[in-house]
mmCIF file of C-alpha atoms and ligand atoms in Angstrom:
data_model
loop_
_atom_site.group_PDB
_atom_site.id
_atom_site.type_symbol
_atom_site.label_atom_id
_atom_site.label_comp_id
_atom_site.label_asym_id
_atom_site.label_seq_id
_atom_site.Cartn_x
_atom_site.Cartn_y
_atom_site.Cartn_z
ATOM 1 C CA UNK I 147 128.785 100.675 69.405
ATOM 2 C CA UNK I 148 130.852 100.142 72.494
ATOM 3 C CA UNK I 149 133.329 97.308 73.092
ATOM 4 C CA UNK I 150 132.889 95.651 76.475
ATOM 5 C CA UNK I 151 130.305 97.245 78.763
ATOM 6 C CA UNK I 152 130.322 96.343 82.460
ATOM 7 C CA UNK I 153 126.940 96.313 84.196
ATOM 8 C CA UNK I 154 126.981 96.062 87.985
ATOM 9 C CA UNK I 155 123.814 95.059 89.816
ATOM 10 C CA UNK I 156 123.025 92.815 86.855
ATOM 11 C CA UNK I 157 120.883 90.417 88.929
ATOM 12 C CA UNK I 158 118.562 93.248 90.023
ATOM 13 C CA UNK I 159 115.425 94.616 88.426
ATOM 14 C CA UNK I 160 117.129 97.216 86.230
ATOM 15 C CA UNK I 161 120.138 94.992 85.546
ATOM 16 C CA UNK I 162 117.802 92.403 84.050
ATOM 17 C CA UNK I 163 116.137 95.117 81.955
ATOM 18 C CA UNK I 164 119.509 96.203 80.554
ATOM 19 C CA UNK I 165 120.706 92.655 79.976
ATOM 20 C CA UNK I 166 117.877 92.245 77.495
ATOM 21 C CA UNK I 167 117.687 95.843 76.265
ATOM 22 C CA UNK I 168 121.405 96.213 75.558
ATOM 23 C CA UNK I 169 121.921 92.799 73.947
ATOM 24 C CA UNK I 170 123.577 93.582 70.635
ATOM 25 C CA UNK I 171 124.405 97.160 71.698
ATOM 26 C CA UNK I 172 127.849 96.314 73.065
ATOM 27 C CA UNK I 173 130.281 93.759 71.639
ATOM 28 C CA UNK I 174 130.248 92.117 75.061
ATOM 29 C CA UNK I 175 128.187 92.686 78.197
ATOM 30 C CA UNK I 176 130.115 91.879 81.372
ATOM 31 C CA UNK I 177 127.358 91.241 83.906
ATOM 32 C CA UNK I 178 128.228 91.400 87.583
ATOM 33 C CA UNK I 179 126.436 91.103 90.899
ATOM 34 C CA UNK I 180 126.954 89.645 94.352
ATOM 35 C CA UNK I 181 123.865 87.508 93.717
ATOM 36 C CA UNK I 182 123.542 84.627 91.291
ATOM 37 C CA UNK I 183 122.742 85.440 87.670
ATOM 38 C CA UNK I 184 121.625 83.405 84.681
ATOM 39 C CA UNK I 185 124.603 81.749 82.972
ATOM 40 C CA UNK I 186 126.376 83.743 80.261
ATOM 41 C CA UNK I 187 124.796 83.701 76.823
ATOM 42 C CA UNK I 188 126.313 84.812 73.533
ATOM 43 C CA UNK I 189 128.434 87.963 73.862
ATOM 44 C CA UNK I 190 128.054 87.878 77.640
ATOM 45 C CA UNK I 191 130.397 87.361 80.584
ATOM 46 C CA UNK I 192 129.035 86.727 84.075
ATOM 47 C CA UNK I 193 131.189 87.607 87.076
ATOM 48 C CA UNK I 194 130.070 87.302 90.707
ATOM 49 C CA UNK I 195 131.726 90.110 92.672
ATOM 50 C CA UNK I 196 131.158 92.010 95.912
ATOM 51 C CA UNK I 197 131.421 95.729 95.122
ATOM 52 C CA UNK I 198 132.966 96.302 98.551
ATOM 53 C CA UNK I 199 135.979 94.120 97.627
ATOM 54 C CA UNK I 200 138.483 96.564 96.086
ATOM 55 C CA UNK I 201 140.787 94.019 94.440
ATOM 56 C CA UNK I 202 137.871 92.102 92.970
ATOM 57 C CA UNK I 203 136.359 95.302 91.514
ATOM 58 C CA UNK I 204 139.699 96.380 90.022
ATOM 59 C CA UNK I 205 139.922 92.997 88.278
ATOM 60 C CA UNK I 206 136.254 93.177 87.248
ATOM 61 C CA UNK I 207 136.734 96.416 85.318
ATOM 62 C CA UNK I 208 139.843 95.390 83.425
ATOM 63 C CA UNK I 209 139.286 95.292 79.659
ATOM 64 C CA UNK I 210 135.999 97.245 79.827
ATOM 65 C CA UNK I 211 135.174 100.346 77.772
ATOM 66 C CA UNK I 212 132.271 101.682 79.805
ATOM 67 C CA UNK I 213 130.464 100.992 83.088
ATOM 68 C CA UNK I 214 126.792 101.104 84.014
ATOM 69 C CA UNK I 215 126.910 101.128 87.799
ATOM 70 C CA UNK I 216 123.580 99.889 89.134
ATOM 71 C CA UNK I 217 124.814 97.660 91.947
ATOM 72 C CA UNK I 218 124.191 98.424 95.592
ATOM 73 C CA UNK I 219 121.441 98.785 98.151
ATOM 74 C CA UNK I 220 118.467 100.285 96.307
ATOM 75 C CA UNK I 221 116.232 101.354 99.215
ATOM 76 C CA UNK I 222 116.590 102.907 102.661
ATOM 77 C CA UNK I 223 118.746 100.693 104.895
ATOM 78 C CA UNK I 224 121.040 100.621 107.912
ATOM 79 C CA UNK I 225 124.069 102.864 107.460
ATOM 80 C CA UNK I 226 126.489 99.939 107.715
ATOM 81 C CA UNK I 227 124.803 98.203 104.778
ATOM 82 C CA UNK I 228 124.927 101.373 102.677
ATOM 83 C CA UNK I 229 128.543 101.868 103.703
ATOM 84 C CA UNK I 230 129.768 98.668 102.064
ATOM 85 C CA UNK I 231 127.619 98.421 98.964
ATOM 86 C CA UNK I 232 127.001 102.082 98.094
ATOM 87 C CA UNK I 233 129.873 104.092 99.561
ATOM 88 C CA UNK I 234 132.804 101.673 99.339
ATOM 89 C CA UNK I 235 131.328 100.017 96.271
ATOM 90 C CA UNK I 236 130.958 103.241 94.300
ATOM 91 C CA UNK I 237 134.447 104.364 95.313
ATOM 92 C CA UNK I 238 135.830 101.028 94.108
ATOM 93 C CA UNK I 239 134.046 101.416 90.770
ATOM 94 C CA UNK I 240 135.430 104.917 90.153
ATOM 95 C CA UNK I 241 138.886 103.897 91.225
ATOM 96 C CA UNK I 242 138.671 100.910 88.876
ATOM 97 C CA UNK I 243 137.523 103.191 86.029
ATOM 98 C CA UNK I 244 140.473 105.506 86.634
ATOM 99 C CA UNK I 245 143.052 102.736 86.880
ATOM 100 C CA UNK I 246 141.711 100.858 83.833
ATOM 101 C CA UNK I 247 141.370 104.040 81.731
ATOM 102 C CA UNK I 248 137.615 103.589 81.269
ATOM 103 C CA UNK I 249 136.357 106.888 79.855
ATOM 104 C CA UNK I 250 132.705 106.971 80.982
ATOM 105 C CA UNK I 251 130.490 105.690 83.800
ATOM 106 C CA UNK I 252 126.717 105.812 84.057
ATOM 107 C CA UNK I 253 125.953 106.057 87.779
ATOM 108 C CA UNK I 254 122.462 105.036 88.876
ATOM 109 C CA UNK I 255 121.629 107.910 91.189
ATOM 110 C CA UNK I 256 118.121 108.381 92.489
ATOM 111 C CA UNK I 257 115.362 110.915 92.893
ATOM 112 C CA UNK I 258 115.945 110.383 96.638
ATOM 113 C CA UNK I 259 119.040 112.609 96.307
ATOM 114 C CA UNK I 260 116.561 115.484 95.920
ATOM 115 C CA UNK I 261 113.544 113.905 97.641
ATOM 116 C CA UNK I 262 113.042 116.635 100.259
ATOM 117 C CA UNK I 263 112.042 119.184 97.633
ATOM 118 C CA UNK I 264 108.323 119.893 97.642
ATOM 119 C CA UNK I 265 106.236 118.440 94.852
ATOM 120 C CA UNK I 266 105.156 121.964 93.934
ATOM 121 C CA UNK I 267 108.746 122.754 92.852
ATOM 122 C CA UNK I 268 109.987 122.067 89.346
ATOM 123 C CA UNK I 269 113.657 121.149 89.587
ATOM 124 C CA UNK I 270 116.387 121.520 87.042
ATOM 125 C CA UNK I 271 120.019 120.530 87.299
ATOM 126 C CA UNK I 272 120.815 123.504 89.546
ATOM 127 C CA UNK I 273 118.486 122.347 92.341
ATOM 128 C CA UNK I 274 120.325 121.872 95.632
ATOM 129 C CA UNK I 275 120.719 118.317 96.876
ATOM 130 C CA UNK I 276 118.086 117.519 99.501
ATOM 131 C CA UNK I 277 118.367 113.806 100.297
ATOM 132 C CA UNK I 278 115.344 112.287 101.996
ATOM 133 C CA UNK I 279 117.070 109.223 103.512
ATOM 134 C CA UNK I 280 120.497 107.750 104.252
ATOM 135 C CA UNK I 281 120.030 105.935 100.946
ATOM 136 C CA UNK I 282 119.530 109.335 99.288
ATOM 137 C CA UNK I 283 122.683 110.580 101.034
ATOM 138 C CA UNK I 284 124.586 107.633 99.524
ATOM 139 C CA UNK I 285 123.433 108.764 96.059
ATOM 140 C CA UNK I 286 124.552 112.372 96.766
ATOM 141 C CA UNK I 287 127.939 110.897 97.703
ATOM 142 C CA UNK I 288 128.075 108.994 94.404
ATOM 143 C CA UNK I 289 127.278 112.163 92.480
ATOM 144 C CA UNK I 290 129.985 114.096 94.341
ATOM 145 C CA UNK I 291 132.508 111.305 93.882
ATOM 146 C CA UNK I 292 131.816 111.206 90.147
ATOM 147 C CA UNK I 293 132.302 114.985 89.960
ATOM 148 C CA UNK I 294 135.688 114.605 91.672
ATOM 149 C CA UNK I 295 136.761 111.844 89.285
ATOM 150 C CA UNK I 296 135.804 114.031 86.325
ATOM 151 C CA UNK I 297 137.440 117.234 87.551
ATOM 152 C CA UNK I 298 140.651 115.560 88.684
ATOM 153 C CA UNK I 299 141.042 112.619 86.287
ATOM 154 C CA UNK I 300 138.691 113.302 83.358
ATOM 155 C CA UNK I 301 136.540 110.197 83.934
ATOM 156 C CA UNK I 302 133.184 111.231 82.455
ATOM 157 C CA UNK I 303 129.894 110.410 84.172
ATOM 158 C CA UNK I 304 126.216 110.586 83.589
ATOM 159 C CA UNK I 305 124.489 110.448 86.970
ATOM 160 C CA UNK I 306 120.931 109.419 86.231
ATOM 161 C CA UNK I 307 118.539 110.461 89.005
ATOM 162 C CA UNK I 308 116.162 107.623 88.310
ATOM 163 C CA UNK I 309 112.544 108.239 89.246
ATOM 164 C CA UNK I 310 110.543 104.992 89.506
ATOM 165 C CA UNK I 311 111.650 102.480 86.893
ATOM 166 C CA UNK I 312 109.169 99.626 86.941
ATOM 167 C CA UNK I 313 106.973 98.041 84.268
ATOM 168 C CA UNK I 314 104.047 100.246 85.388
ATOM 169 C CA UNK I 315 103.562 103.127 87.868
ATOM 170 C CA UNK I 316 102.531 101.622 91.201
ATOM 171 C CA UNK I 317 100.821 104.578 92.916
ATOM 172 C CA UNK I 318 99.755 108.194 92.397
ATOM 173 C CA UNK I 319 103.224 109.572 93.096
ATOM 174 C CA UNK I 320 104.691 107.394 90.394
ATOM 175 C CA UNK I 321 102.387 109.014 87.823
ATOM 176 C CA UNK I 322 104.974 111.847 88.082
ATOM 177 C CA UNK I 323 108.136 109.823 88.744
ATOM 178 C CA UNK I 324 107.596 106.851 86.408
ATOM 179 C CA UNK I 325 110.467 105.975 84.087
ATOM 180 C CA UNK I 326 109.629 103.238 81.636
ATOM 181 C CA UNK I 327 112.186 100.448 81.206
ATOM 182 C CA UNK I 328 112.194 101.239 77.473
ATOM 183 C CA UNK I 329 113.096 104.886 78.134
ATOM 184 C CA UNK I 330 115.827 103.774 80.525
ATOM 185 C CA UNK I 331 117.391 101.559 77.862
ATOM 186 C CA UNK I 332 117.311 104.382 75.296
ATOM 187 C CA UNK I 333 118.876 106.793 77.792
ATOM 188 C CA UNK I 334 121.734 104.382 78.515
ATOM 189 C CA UNK I 335 122.414 104.098 74.777
ATOM 190 C CA UNK I 336 122.260 107.895 74.339
ATOM 191 C CA UNK I 337 124.785 108.347 77.156
ATOM 192 C CA UNK I 338 127.312 105.935 75.640
ATOM 193 C CA UNK I 339 126.676 107.142 72.071
ATOM 194 C CA UNK I 340 127.317 110.804 72.931
ATOM 195 C CA UNK I 341 130.725 112.051 71.782
ATOM 196 C CA UNK I 342 131.146 113.944 75.062
ATOM 197 C CA UNK I 343 129.157 113.987 78.299
ATOM 198 C CA UNK I 344 131.539 115.665 80.712
ATOM 199 C CA UNK I 345 129.971 115.410 84.158
ATOM 200 C CA UNK I 346 126.245 115.239 83.607
ATOM 201 C CA UNK I 347 123.206 114.960 85.858
ATOM 202 C CA UNK I 348 120.092 113.656 84.091
ATOM 203 C CA UNK I 349 116.642 113.012 85.512
ATOM 204 C CA UNK I 350 115.533 109.507 84.607
ATOM 205 C CA UNK I 351 111.854 110.048 83.930
ATOM 206 C CA UNK I 352 109.426 109.426 81.094
ATOM 207 C CA UNK I 353 107.296 112.078 79.353
ATOM 208 C CA UNK I 354 104.705 112.118 82.135
ATOM 209 C CA UNK I 355 101.979 114.783 82.252
ATOM 210 C CA UNK I 356 102.859 116.154 85.698
ATOM 211 C CA UNK I 357 106.636 116.374 85.726
ATOM 212 C CA UNK I 358 108.723 117.650 88.645
ATOM 213 C CA UNK I 359 112.059 117.661 86.797
ATOM 214 C CA UNK I 360 113.503 119.313 83.712
ATOM 215 C CA UNK I 361 116.230 117.879 81.476
ATOM 216 C CA UNK I 362 116.592 120.997 79.301
ATOM 217 C CA UNK I 363 120.324 121.185 80.126
ATOM 218 C CA UNK I 364 120.842 117.679 78.692
ATOM 219 C CA UNK I 365 119.196 118.271 75.309
ATOM 220 C CA UNK I 366 122.600 117.817 73.643
ATOM 221 C CA UNK I 367 122.185 114.073 74.259
ATOM 222 C CA UNK I 368 119.389 114.055 71.677
ATOM 223 C CA UNK I 369 117.395 111.766 73.995
ATOM 224 C CA UNK I 370 113.622 112.077 74.179
ATOM 225 C CA UNK I 371 111.620 109.696 76.344
ATOM 226 C CA UNK I 372 108.888 107.911 74.368
ATOM 227 C CA UNK I 373 106.569 106.750 77.149
ATOM 228 C CA UNK I 374 104.178 108.410 79.575
ATOM 229 C CA UNK I 375 102.404 107.265 82.740
ATOM 230 C CA UNK I 376 99.128 108.716 81.413
ATOM 231 C CA UNK I 377 97.762 105.433 79.963
ATOM 232 C CA UNK I 378 98.040 103.975 83.504
ATOM 233 C CA UNK I 379 96.322 106.895 85.279
ATOM 234 C CA UNK I 380 92.825 105.445 85.449
ATOM 235 C CA UNK I 381 94.106 102.128 86.800
ATOM 236 C CA UNK I 382 96.329 103.836 89.414
ATOM 237 C CA UNK I 383 93.579 106.199 90.556
ATOM 238 C CA UNK I 384 91.132 103.327 90.886
ATOM 239 C CA UNK I 385 93.517 101.277 93.015
ATOM 240 C CA UNK I 386 95.342 103.846 95.211
ATOM 241 C CA UNK I 387 93.576 105.959 97.830
ATOM 242 C CA UNK I 388 93.200 109.738 97.286
ATOM 243 C CA UNK I 389 96.135 111.764 98.617
ATOM 244 C CA UNK I 390 96.053 114.011 101.699
ATOM 245 C CA UNK I 391 98.192 117.042 100.811
ATOM 246 C CA UNK I 392 99.243 117.527 104.451
ATOM 247 C CA UNK I 393 100.797 114.074 104.570
ATOM 248 C CA UNK I 394 104.618 114.469 104.345
ATOM 249 C CA UNK I 395 104.646 111.482 101.975
ATOM 250 C CA UNK I 396 102.510 113.591 99.647
ATOM 251 C CA UNK I 397 104.186 116.962 100.276
ATOM 252 C CA UNK I 398 107.663 115.850 99.273
ATOM 253 C CA UNK I 399 108.949 114.402 96.021
ATOM 254 C CA UNK I 400 110.574 111.456 97.795
ATOM 255 C CA UNK I 401 107.216 110.223 99.121
ATOM 256 C CA UNK I 402 107.478 107.681 101.932
ATOM 257 C CA UNK I 403 111.283 107.980 101.982
ATOM 258 C CA UNK I 404 110.848 111.594 103.136
ATOM 259 C CA UNK I 405 108.033 110.777 105.550
ATOM 260 C CA UNK I 406 109.727 107.870 107.346
ATOM 261 C CA UNK I 407 111.714 108.214 110.543
ATOM 262 C CA UNK I 408 115.376 107.323 110.928
ATOM 263 C CA UNK I 409 115.739 103.770 109.602
ATOM 264 C CA UNK I 410 117.856 102.456 112.468
ATOM 265 C CA UNK I 411 115.436 103.781 115.115
ATOM 266 C CA UNK I 412 112.631 101.929 113.399
ATOM 267 C CA UNK I 413 114.513 98.635 113.185
ATOM 268 C CA UNK I 414 115.633 98.869 116.814
ATOM 269 C CA UNK I 415 112.060 99.501 117.996
HETATM 270 P P1 NAI T 627 117.829 96.070 92.835
HETATM 271 O O1 NAI T 627 117.833 96.106 94.314
HETATM 272 O O2 NAI T 627 116.814 95.210 92.144
HETATM 273 O O3 NAI T 627 119.263 95.662 92.272
HETATM 274 C C1 NAI T 627 120.463 96.045 92.915
HETATM 275 C C2 NAI T 627 121.443 94.919 92.720
HETATM 276 O O4 NAI T 627 122.668 95.277 93.374
HETATM 277 C C3 NAI T 627 120.973 93.588 93.342
HETATM 278 O O5 NAI T 627 120.941 92.559 92.376
HETATM 279 C C4 NAI T 627 121.986 93.312 94.432
HETATM 280 O O6 NAI T 627 122.300 91.931 94.592
HETATM 281 C C5 NAI T 627 123.211 94.107 93.941
HETATM 282 N N1 NAI T 627 124.097 94.424 95.053
HETATM 283 C C6 NAI T 627 123.764 94.878 96.283
HETATM 284 N N2 NAI T 627 124.866 94.958 97.054
HETATM 285 C C7 NAI T 627 125.913 94.539 96.302
HETATM 286 C C8 NAI T 627 127.303 94.396 96.537
HETATM 287 N N3 NAI T 627 127.849 94.680 97.731
HETATM 288 N N4 NAI T 627 128.078 93.935 95.540
HETATM 289 C C9 NAI T 627 127.543 93.630 94.324
HETATM 290 N N5 NAI T 627 126.225 93.764 94.036
HETATM 291 C C10 NAI T 627 125.429 94.203 95.011
HETATM 292 O O7 NAI T 627 117.678 97.586 92.352
HETATM 293 P P2 NAI T 627 117.192 98.150 90.954
HETATM 294 O O8 NAI T 627 115.791 98.567 91.071
HETATM 295 O O9 NAI T 627 117.602 97.241 89.880
HETATM 296 O O10 NAI T 627 118.059 99.504 90.873
HETATM 297 C C11 NAI T 627 119.338 99.525 90.269
HETATM 298 C C12 NAI T 627 120.031 100.802 90.674
HETATM 299 O O11 NAI T 627 119.243 101.919 90.294
HETATM 300 C C13 NAI T 627 120.272 100.929 92.173
HETATM 301 O O12 NAI T 627 121.532 101.552 92.374
HETATM 302 C C14 NAI T 627 119.159 101.840 92.628
HETATM 303 O O13 NAI T 627 119.539 102.589 93.767
HETATM 304 C C15 NAI T 627 118.974 102.732 91.414
HETATM 305 N N6 NAI T 627 117.620 103.246 91.322
HETATM 306 C C16 NAI T 627 116.581 102.423 90.952
HETATM 307 C C17 NAI T 627 115.296 102.940 90.859
HETATM 308 C C18 NAI T 627 114.141 102.131 90.372
HETATM 309 O O14 NAI T 627 113.058 102.691 90.222
HETATM 310 N N7 NAI T 627 114.289 100.833 90.096
HETATM 311 C C19 NAI T 627 115.027 104.343 91.220
HETATM 312 C C20 NAI T 627 116.193 105.102 91.593
HETATM 313 C C21 NAI T 627 117.441 104.561 91.635
HETATM 314 C C1 15L T 628 114.490 104.377 94.331
HETATM 315 O O1 15L T 628 115.559 104.973 94.451
HETATM 316 C C2 15L T 628 114.383 102.923 94.596
HETATM 317 O O2 15L T 628 115.537 102.223 94.189
HETATM 318 C C3 15L T 628 113.155 102.297 93.957
HETATM 319 O O3 15L T 628 112.947 101.018 94.558
HETATM 320 C C4 15L T 628 111.925 103.180 94.161
HETATM 321 O O4 15L T 628 111.654 103.317 95.526
HETATM 322 C C5 15L T 628 112.201 104.543 93.556
HETATM 323 O O5 15L T 628 113.372 105.119 94.102
HETATM 324 C C6 15L T 628 111.052 105.528 93.775
HETATM 325 O O6 15L T 628 111.285 106.629 94.284
HETATM 326 O O7 15L T 628 109.921 105.201 93.384
#
């Protein structure tokens, strides 16, 4: 049981999953986003805050005992948008954790930090970073920043390289990358229940049949995903076209993020 747990990005898809899934797990959930949220219920606090606003983030973290940092731009975007929400925002969160003495942060990283690895590779925690997008670069930055805050100040982190966390896998790629909301909730609890995490990278993925990532190094967490994309396979294969293995979106783990051109060129055109 943790005291007050701050969740950033609480208005987003995964924030809403955790708001329900972690009810009763923490004494208090402090829910924050730049967007409007449902009013606070029992054992909840709701705080609207722009992650890019340093003073606001320092105040936001005061009195918290852990942080789940989900907030930010969650897809490929213009660099200036990533700069405020993901780069400045993640710096502000780590600085707030340090100043408030918060011992552990769960950072929502992404599979797009390693999205330029081929699908034929099975990656473990030693795989080199190969971001497939500026968004992926922003997640590599968050992982590096968290490493710095651990090595220099002892702020622990679990950087979860989330695959595709949606109610169901949406296409053939997601049969490998799918991470059920239920498995995400249990991973968050395992991270905050662990006596020690140090600086940890974990792949956020369910027990799918064709896995690209190994979490063997994180077995000390005692976390085992319960779900698999397999029950959805027939539906996905009936509704998504067969894959062409020469298509870069099929060759690389990051899918369309790896295959797309430079975001700002596309928006200017
Ligand atoms: P989302 O886009 O639904 O939610 C992100 C939330 O962050 C939004 O509610 C948005 O208003 C908030 N936000 C954006 N800029 C902000 C700012 N400057 N200040 C405060 N809040 C701000 O994304 P989702 O799917 O809930 O993902 C949550 C996190 O997990 C993101 O960091 C995303 O990159 C990461 N992730 C999610 C995956 C998924 O499959 N859902 C896969 C990999 C990573
Ligand atoms: C992500 O990082 C995104 O936040 C999410 O919207 C999906 O695109 C996911 O990766 C994915 O790779 O399926």
